[in-house]
XYZ file of C-alpha atoms in Angstrom:
569
model
C -29.205 -18.411 -34.301
C -28.282 -19.538 -30.762
C -27.357 -16.750 -28.309
C -24.587 -17.284 -25.735
C -24.339 -15.150 -22.585
C -20.724 -13.928 -22.192
C -21.068 -13.979 -18.392
C -22.305 -17.514 -17.744
C -22.169 -19.191 -21.173
C -25.887 -19.898 -20.846
C -28.362 -19.878 -23.719
C -30.068 -16.538 -24.320
C -33.677 -15.946 -25.252
C -35.007 -13.060 -27.298
C -37.918 -10.956 -26.017
C -39.280 -7.492 -26.824
C -36.267 -6.688 -28.950
C -33.813 -7.376 -26.097
C -31.805 -10.440 -25.174
C -32.254 -11.775 -21.636
C -30.197 -14.507 -20.007
C -32.500 -16.676 -17.845
C -29.549 -17.907 -15.804
C -27.899 -14.668 -14.664
C -30.668 -12.202 -15.653
C -28.267 -10.276 -17.876
C -30.055 -7.993 -20.342
C -28.345 -7.229 -23.639
C -29.131 -4.924 -26.510
C -26.323 -6.454 -28.525
C -25.142 -9.977 -27.925
C -22.607 -12.634 -28.763
C -24.160 -15.431 -30.826
C -23.103 -18.348 -32.953
C -24.727 -19.832 -35.999
C -26.105 -23.401 -35.880
C -23.509 -26.162 -36.141
C -21.957 -26.316 -39.592
C -22.617 -29.735 -41.121
C -19.274 -29.523 -42.886
C -17.499 -29.135 -39.564
C -16.282 -25.620 -40.360
C -15.756 -22.933 -37.710
C -18.660 -21.060 -36.157
C -19.246 -17.443 -37.008
C -18.442 -15.115 -34.097
C -20.137 -11.737 -33.675
C -18.648 -9.432 -31.007
C -20.797 -7.897 -28.287
C -20.962 -4.477 -26.648
C -21.338 -4.163 -22.873
C -24.776 -2.933 -21.810
C -24.397 0.133 -19.594
C -26.924 -1.143 -17.057
C -24.657 -4.064 -16.171
C -21.278 -2.425 -16.714
C -21.131 1.059 -15.141
C -17.354 1.085 -15.287
C -17.116 0.370 -19.002
C -19.703 2.748 -20.374
C -17.360 5.336 -21.832
C -15.947 4.931 -25.371
C -12.399 5.014 -23.996
C -13.055 1.851 -22.007
C -14.670 -0.173 -24.810
C -11.564 -2.217 -25.431
C -10.984 -5.080 -27.867
C -13.018 -8.037 -26.675
C -11.347 -11.232 -25.509
C -13.176 -14.331 -26.714
C -11.648 -17.088 -24.549
C -14.590 -17.172 -22.150
C -13.511 -20.472 -20.643
C -10.884 -18.571 -18.594
C -13.503 -16.496 -16.783
C -14.572 -17.598 -13.308
C -17.262 -15.775 -11.337
C -18.353 -16.053 -7.732
C -21.780 -17.266 -8.861
C -20.690 -19.638 -11.617
C -17.151 -20.835 -10.731
C -15.404 -23.118 -13.146
C -12.901 -25.678 -11.949
C -9.564 -24.249 -10.871
C -6.183 -25.869 -11.417
C -4.380 -27.287 -8.402
C -1.323 -25.132 -9.227
C -1.773 -21.525 -10.380
C 1.077 -21.519 -12.895
C -1.084 -20.532 -15.873
C -0.134 -16.845 -15.704
C 0.481 -14.849 -18.896
C 4.135 -14.733 -20.063
C 5.838 -11.405 -19.470
C 6.212 -8.818 -22.217
C 10.003 -8.868 -22.585
C 9.994 -6.115 -25.221
C 8.666 -3.580 -22.706
C 11.231 -4.708 -20.160
C 14.088 -4.245 -22.611
C 12.833 -0.822 -23.650
C 13.668 0.459 -20.181
C 17.328 0.482 -21.166
C 16.715 3.098 -23.837
C 15.301 5.689 -21.431
C 17.603 8.239 -19.820
C 16.448 8.190 -16.192
C 18.470 8.952 -13.082
C 17.387 7.052 -9.973
C 18.977 7.949 -6.687
C 18.584 7.910 -2.931
C 19.097 11.094 -0.992
C 20.422 10.636 2.544
C 19.927 13.623 4.844
C 20.824 13.770 8.516
C 20.129 16.050 11.476
C 21.425 15.964 15.042
C 19.167 16.776 17.977
C 21.452 19.682 18.940
C 24.192 21.291 16.857
C 26.706 21.009 19.696
C 27.375 19.197 22.983
C 29.871 20.491 25.523
C 33.226 18.680 25.665
C 33.147 17.997 29.380
C 29.736 16.341 29.580
C 28.229 13.102 28.349
C 24.733 12.700 27.020
C 22.707 9.523 26.814
C 20.111 8.824 24.144
C 21.171 11.699 21.933
C 18.914 11.680 18.862
C 20.158 11.573 15.268
C 17.617 11.762 12.457
C 18.284 9.871 9.219
C 16.069 10.777 6.278
C 15.996 8.644 3.112
C 14.220 9.858 -0.036
C 13.836 8.093 -3.385
C 14.154 10.143 -6.575
C 13.391 9.539 -10.232
C 14.529 12.216 -12.674
C 14.174 12.104 -16.438
C 17.271 13.965 -17.624
C 15.677 14.607 -21.019
C 12.890 16.532 -19.228
C 10.327 14.663 -21.292
C 6.937 14.617 -19.579
C 5.817 11.105 -18.760
C 3.032 9.764 -16.611
C 4.823 7.705 -13.978
C 1.678 5.709 -13.210
C 1.167 4.194 -16.643
C 4.427 4.684 -18.531
C 6.356 1.444 -18.926
C 9.626 3.348 -19.178
C 10.042 4.968 -15.772
C 8.702 2.500 -13.237
C 8.894 -1.146 -12.257
C 6.225 -3.492 -13.626
C 3.795 -5.112 -11.192
C 1.943 -8.348 -10.571
C -1.183 -7.298 -8.641
C -3.749 -9.591 -7.026
C -6.974 -8.064 -5.728
C -8.941 -10.083 -3.161
C -12.525 -8.830 -3.043
C -15.344 -9.472 -0.569
C -18.544 -10.527 -2.355
C -20.485 -11.732 0.695
C -24.149 -10.963 1.179
C -23.452 -7.653 2.934
C -21.924 -6.279 -0.281
C -25.292 -5.991 -2.012
C -26.645 -2.817 -3.586
C -24.468 0.274 -3.770
C -21.423 -1.421 -2.233
C -20.903 -3.945 -5.009
C -21.463 -1.282 -7.674
C -18.899 1.031 -6.051
C -16.450 -1.866 -5.811
C -16.902 -2.684 -9.505
C -16.361 0.958 -10.425
C -13.219 1.140 -8.290
C -11.862 -2.034 -9.865
C -12.607 -0.556 -13.282
C -10.374 2.378 -12.373
C -7.583 0.047 -11.252
C -7.818 -1.988 -14.458
C -7.886 1.138 -16.617
C -4.680 2.490 -15.026
C -2.544 -0.632 -15.265
C -0.085 -0.749 -18.142
C 0.052 -3.446 -20.871
C 3.030 -5.132 -19.206
C 1.461 -5.137 -15.723
C -0.487 -8.238 -14.748
C -3.662 -8.603 -12.683
C -5.524 -11.491 -11.095
C -8.793 -11.164 -9.166
C -9.984 -13.354 -6.289
C -13.545 -13.117 -4.986
C -14.577 -14.547 -1.637
C -17.786 -15.101 0.264
C -18.340 -18.467 2.007
C -15.507 -19.747 -0.182
C -12.957 -18.128 -2.487
C -12.673 -18.315 -6.266
C -10.057 -17.130 -8.724
C -11.863 -15.184 -11.444
C -8.874 -15.342 -13.785
C -5.095 -15.959 -13.625
C -2.466 -13.240 -13.796
C -3.238 -11.582 -17.135
C -1.295 -8.907 -18.971
C -3.378 -5.730 -18.949
C -3.334 -5.287 -22.700
C -6.501 -4.119 -24.417
C -7.987 -7.606 -24.544
C -6.738 -8.412 -21.042
C -8.454 -5.335 -19.634
C -11.728 -6.180 -21.367
C -11.513 -9.701 -19.981
C -10.881 -8.365 -16.469
C -13.700 -5.820 -16.684
C -16.081 -8.508 -17.862
C -15.177 -10.829 -14.985
C -15.406 -8.104 -12.328
C -18.805 -6.971 -13.602
C -20.124 -10.520 -13.324
C -19.632 -10.578 -9.540
C -22.806 -11.327 -7.594
C -22.870 -10.852 -3.784
C -24.093 -13.615 -1.485
C -22.971 -15.934 1.308
C -20.779 -15.470 4.373
C -17.310 -13.909 4.768
C -14.222 -16.113 4.471
C -11.389 -13.561 4.451
C -8.600 -16.031 5.141
C -9.498 -18.380 2.296
C -9.582 -15.405 -0.039
C -6.169 -14.261 1.167
C -4.752 -17.779 0.938
C -5.876 -18.062 -2.675
C -4.447 -14.620 -3.491
C -1.110 -15.624 -1.954
C -1.169 -18.874 -3.944
C -1.494 -16.930 -7.199
C 1.715 -15.073 -6.304
C 3.526 -18.164 -5.027
C 2.674 -20.462 -7.961
C 3.205 -17.981 -10.810
C 5.501 -19.213 -13.551
C 6.769 -15.752 -14.491
C 7.546 -12.832 -12.172
C 7.297 -9.082 -12.659
C 9.604 -6.893 -10.591
C 6.965 -5.860 -8.030
C 4.123 -7.898 -6.565
C 1.406 -6.999 -4.098
C -2.058 -7.940 -2.849
C -4.979 -5.564 -2.271
C -7.619 -7.026 0.073
C -11.026 -5.436 0.675
C -13.692 -6.603 3.111
C -16.795 -5.070 4.660
C -17.532 -7.737 7.274
C -16.345 -9.967 10.083
C -14.693 -13.247 9.146
C -17.204 -16.096 9.598
C -14.464 -18.729 9.846
C -12.033 -17.238 12.395
C -11.043 -20.616 13.840
C -9.171 -21.371 10.631
C -6.831 -18.365 10.710
C -3.157 -19.142 10.152
C -1.584 -15.813 9.284
C 1.987 -17.047 9.728
C 1.561 -19.478 6.844
C -0.001 -16.796 4.643
C 2.509 -14.082 5.452
C 5.615 -16.249 5.127
C 5.813 -15.304 1.452
C 6.535 -11.695 2.454
C 4.009 -10.291 0.000
C 2.830 -6.775 0.967
C -0.913 -6.972 1.605
C -2.717 -3.627 1.542
C -6.033 -4.081 3.333
C -9.176 -1.949 3.103
C -11.931 -1.994 5.708
C -15.112 -0.986 3.912
C -17.939 0.538 5.972
C -18.672 0.234 9.680
C -19.114 -3.551 9.831
C -15.608 -4.741 8.888
C -12.992 -6.260 11.217
C -10.236 -3.625 11.597
C -8.237 -5.746 14.043
C -7.850 -8.630 11.587
C -7.220 -6.397 8.568
C -4.659 -4.298 10.475
C -2.872 -7.462 11.647
C -2.661 -8.784 8.089
C -1.284 -5.473 6.803
C 1.190 -5.015 9.648
C 2.497 -8.580 9.410
C 3.083 -8.303 5.656
C 4.530 -4.760 5.560
C 1.403 -3.463 3.899
C -1.036 -0.741 4.972
C -4.521 -0.731 6.486
C -7.077 1.810 5.249
C -10.443 2.496 6.888
C -12.984 3.534 4.238
C -15.816 4.938 6.310
C -17.555 6.773 3.463
C -18.496 4.190 0.831
C -18.073 6.666 -2.016
C -14.334 6.960 -1.295
C -13.436 3.395 -2.197
C -12.172 4.348 -5.660
C -10.007 7.168 -4.295
C -8.555 4.790 -1.693
C -7.707 2.235 -4.398
C -6.286 5.029 -6.559
C -3.965 6.211 -3.800
C -2.709 2.680 -3.227
C -1.968 1.873 -6.879
C -0.455 5.346 -7.324
C 2.239 4.087 -4.992
C 2.477 0.516 -6.259
C 2.912 1.739 -9.837
C 5.873 3.927 -8.883
C 8.275 1.563 -7.086
C 11.844 2.695 -7.790
C 13.798 1.036 -4.946
C 13.495 -2.508 -3.602
C 14.924 -4.413 -0.626
C 16.269 -1.221 0.918
C 18.435 -1.606 4.006
C 19.915 1.337 5.892
C 23.122 0.745 7.830
C 24.559 2.770 10.702
C 28.047 2.329 12.156
C 29.645 4.113 15.109
C 32.807 6.075 14.250
C 33.995 6.258 17.856
C 34.717 3.153 19.975
C 33.342 4.994 23.038
C 30.085 5.920 21.311
C 27.420 3.242 21.416
C 24.159 2.926 19.505
C 21.536 2.503 22.211
C 18.407 2.235 20.019
C 17.064 2.426 16.478
C 13.513 3.809 16.334
C 11.960 2.832 13.002
C 8.284 2.158 13.688
C 7.073 -1.081 12.103
C 10.351 -1.732 10.255
C 12.695 -4.433 11.514
C 15.870 -3.222 13.195
C 19.097 -4.948 14.184
C 21.892 -3.991 16.572
C 25.187 -5.869 17.039
C 26.134 -7.078 20.512
C 28.766 -4.370 20.925
C 26.263 -1.643 19.921
C 28.619 -0.405 17.236
C 26.586 -1.280 14.140
C 22.888 -1.349 13.338
C 20.545 -1.678 10.380
C 16.933 -1.018 9.398
C 15.068 -3.176 6.866
C 12.870 -0.782 4.847
C 11.846 -2.791 1.762
C 10.351 -0.928 -1.217
C 10.240 2.823 -1.811
C 7.927 4.661 -4.169
C 9.136 7.595 -6.267
C 9.305 10.668 -4.045
C 8.723 8.632 -0.892
C 10.654 9.295 2.316
C 11.561 7.324 5.422
C 12.671 8.903 8.681
C 14.068 7.045 11.652
C 15.928 8.023 14.794
C 19.269 6.688 15.992
C 19.814 7.107 19.720
C 23.487 7.242 20.736
C 25.370 7.761 23.993
C 27.704 10.758 23.661
C 30.884 10.316 25.757
C 33.036 12.975 27.431
C 35.913 14.091 25.211
C 39.191 14.535 27.109
C 41.890 16.856 25.808
C 39.937 18.031 22.780
C 40.067 21.451 21.136
C 37.095 23.784 21.343
C 36.688 23.790 17.558
C 36.798 20.031 17.185
C 34.021 18.107 15.461
C 33.358 14.668 16.851
C 32.555 11.951 14.338
C 29.409 10.171 15.478
C 28.241 7.599 12.920
C 28.397 6.751 9.234
C 25.281 5.906 7.222
C 24.903 4.044 3.925
C 22.239 2.086 2.051
C 22.003 -1.195 0.173
C 19.126 -1.735 -2.254
C 18.087 -3.415 -5.486
C 17.332 -1.427 -8.619
C 14.059 -2.946 -9.930
C 14.847 -1.747 -13.465
C 18.267 -3.383 -13.857
C 17.958 -5.900 -10.967
C 21.428 -4.752 -9.917
C 22.444 -4.482 -6.272
C 23.494 -0.951 -5.318
C 25.474 0.348 -2.339
C 25.539 4.085 -1.719
C 28.523 6.054 -0.470
C 28.758 6.304 3.301
C 27.913 9.684 4.849
C 29.625 10.762 8.061
C 27.617 12.582 10.739
C 29.581 14.965 12.938
C 28.841 17.001 16.053
C 30.502 20.147 17.389
C 32.126 19.639 20.806
C 33.024 23.130 22.148
C 34.277 23.898 25.677
C 31.086 25.861 26.356
C 27.635 25.815 24.747
C 25.308 28.794 24.679
C 22.186 28.412 26.794
C 19.994 29.608 23.918
C 21.111 26.802 21.590
C 18.246 25.836 19.260
C 17.082 22.233 18.982
C 16.450 20.725 15.543
C 12.836 21.060 14.403
C 13.349 18.120 12.016
C 14.337 15.818 14.882
C 11.636 17.175 17.184
C 8.989 16.576 14.503
C 9.865 12.870 14.344
C 9.892 12.631 18.124
C 6.317 13.865 18.037
C 5.402 11.227 15.452
C 6.667 8.471 17.725
C 4.888 10.042 20.717
C 1.599 10.060 18.838
C 1.993 6.473 17.591
C 2.757 5.275 21.135
C -0.169 7.223 22.566
C -2.504 5.714 19.946
C -1.279 2.225 20.772
C -1.650 2.697 24.542
C -5.018 4.397 24.200
C -6.264 1.577 22.007
C -5.190 -1.011 24.598
C -7.196 0.828 27.268
C -10.245 1.155 25.012
C -10.166 -2.547 24.109
C -10.449 -3.486 27.782
C -13.305 -1.021 28.215
C -11.357 1.599 30.187
C -12.418 4.663 28.220
C -11.344 7.143 30.931
C -7.733 5.939 30.682
C -7.942 5.967 26.864
C -9.053 9.607 26.905
C -6.367 10.531 29.464
C -3.562 9.049 27.339
C -4.641 11.076 24.304
C -5.002 14.279 26.358
C -1.575 13.833 27.963
C 0.068 13.319 24.576
C -1.546 16.475 23.214
C -0.212 18.378 26.204
C 3.322 17.056 25.609
C 3.239 17.969 21.934
C 1.986 21.484 22.665
C 5.215 22.197 24.565
C 7.622 21.012 21.854
C 9.908 23.166 19.743
C 8.238 22.176 16.488
C 4.754 23.127 17.727
C 6.008 26.505 18.939
C 7.543 27.021 15.506
C 4.212 26.309 13.806
C 5.417 23.094 12.168
C 2.558 21.795 9.965
C 3.356 18.121 10.497
C 3.159 18.491 14.279
C -0.027 20.542 14.026
C -1.588 17.812 11.878
C -0.583 15.220 14.474
C -2.422 17.184 17.145
C -5.518 17.463 14.941
C -5.431 13.726 14.388
C -5.309 13.092 18.132
C -8.359 15.298 18.521
C -10.180 13.214 15.923
C -9.189 9.970 17.670
C -10.447 11.398 20.970
C -13.789 12.384 19.422
C -14.270 8.837 18.110
C -13.794 7.463 21.639
C -16.784 9.292 23.125
C -18.206 5.971 24.283
C -17.676 2.263 23.770
C -20.191 2.041 20.918
C -18.642 4.935 18.982
C -15.166 3.480 19.456
C -16.200 0.061 18.142
C -18.082 1.456 15.131
C -15.593 4.057 13.854
C -12.909 4.811 16.465
C -11.099 1.487 16.266
C -10.802 1.548 12.477
C -9.742 5.200 12.393
C -7.118 4.668 15.098
C -5.662 1.531 13.502
C -5.416 3.159 10.072
C -3.523 6.025 11.714
C -1.182 3.595 13.472
C -0.573 1.817 10.167
C 0.266 5.102 8.469
C 2.607 6.510 11.134
C 4.438 3.260 11.850
C 5.168 2.608 8.161
C 5.210 6.271 6.989
C 2.835 5.442 4.158
C -0.410 7.109 3.134
C -3.656 5.398 4.125
C -7.332 6.265 3.772
C -8.888 7.184 7.122
C -12.494 7.579 8.078
C -14.274 9.980 5.766
C -10.982 11.272 4.321
C -9.124 9.744 1.398
C -5.556 10.391 2.454
C -3.052 11.134 5.157
C -1.393 13.893 3.180
C 1.801 13.843 5.251
C 2.927 10.652 3.520
C 1.245 10.992 0.126
C 3.716 10.956 -2.764
C 3.304 13.002 -5.966
C 2.320 9.880 -7.913
C -0.319 9.013 -5.311
C -1.710 12.543 -5.399
C -1.820 12.483 -9.178
C -3.698 9.176 -9.212
C -6.235 10.386 -6.628
C -6.835 13.522 -8.698
C -7.318 11.333 -11.756
C -9.852 9.245 -9.824
C -11.826 12.296 -8.788
C -11.767 13.684 -12.302
C -13.127 10.392 -13.653
C -16.120 10.662 -11.338
């Protein structure tokens, strides 16, 4: 018998009752072997293998011993890369049966639009500039049959995804890091559905595609697990080539699932920074969710990639939290219910102008006459919310009645339903404001509006403080954080004990503590601050420092997936 190593296709030798591959040092208690060539030209006999636990920590449980895929020629590893096609159009065809089955499920998908004005009333005889209106958008998925389904893995209540993971396998990923990465990838693979597709890119001095976009069926998962477990760290760090190859997988694919995204993890500084061309990479508008692993990564580059692509940047300070961070991310990606969301605002009074749309990292647009504006949101996960502020100039109302309500603006949404691919336009909602002759002095401001004002204050303070810290002016950086905390302490929402505002203050304290000196800022403060900026500007959950989540933006599906991750450990 001639043994064949399923990692490198090398010949195996037998010793002391075990099988050892001299090429990749793999040790096997059971192995894949073929009989000698059949002189009649008949087929070779194939005997399946079982993963050895010492090489495959993420596949050791019976539940993960999936049917084995035998087309080893499709596996590419960082150590033994096979030739790659010039065009990555060899992706698995989509499972149309699963797509059609969505039509047989009774699910209601809707957007809730809620609004709040800064004050409930403004006196008739006065004008007010930059009056704040809060617009809150929330995505819902409701199964009207009340049948319990797992939104992360069920094919019937979520959009299907094409996911590309771009993984750092440079020399600094040796030891525990690479094992934790393999375990985290095992969790991702295990939680993808049979109609989702995955491709994995590894990068060190150069980048390699381990396998094309494969359906995560039983055999597809086994194939993916096998390829991930074959990763061997070594070499330098070429982040951009890895990202370019990941983007090429998405761009060249022959078939397209409803949702696509890239997850990029790195623990080091890019060794080839002169070759960066982010505009070319990000032109495809693929959300790239980046993960800075450990203290040696480049948070500035990873944050820039995430921000430019409408993704998120997570700072994984504690190495053991990598799986939870991945779990939180895919908990969102596997629950997309709204795509290409745009929110529109139109003035209902020719004398009322829209002076500003405050939407964080989302693109905004205002017409020249300041009568109409829009915000480009993109995708929404189930249970996810977006809040933005519309600043308007309230005019004096002449000859009005004391009980009159002034119409301010109308709000409506356009989006694409990823299940039916239909374009949807919601009904317009009118926002009104009381305009009495006199307003009581004890009128109460909206806590909901004040809370979002605080979010923008904190994001601006973080940005300004970071700029000071980057130029080495730590005293100014500290002062900006302290001043913002003082402002927040005087707000209506803080006096009311609003949890969101309290959490913002606690976060500022943490940022301040990580700016104790230049060295502390560069090792942990910069990454922590940038992950916070990413979270608040996009209103999405990120991993920060030694914590897995920013709970203010975590959706139920994200929380469920994180809990599942922790239970698996």
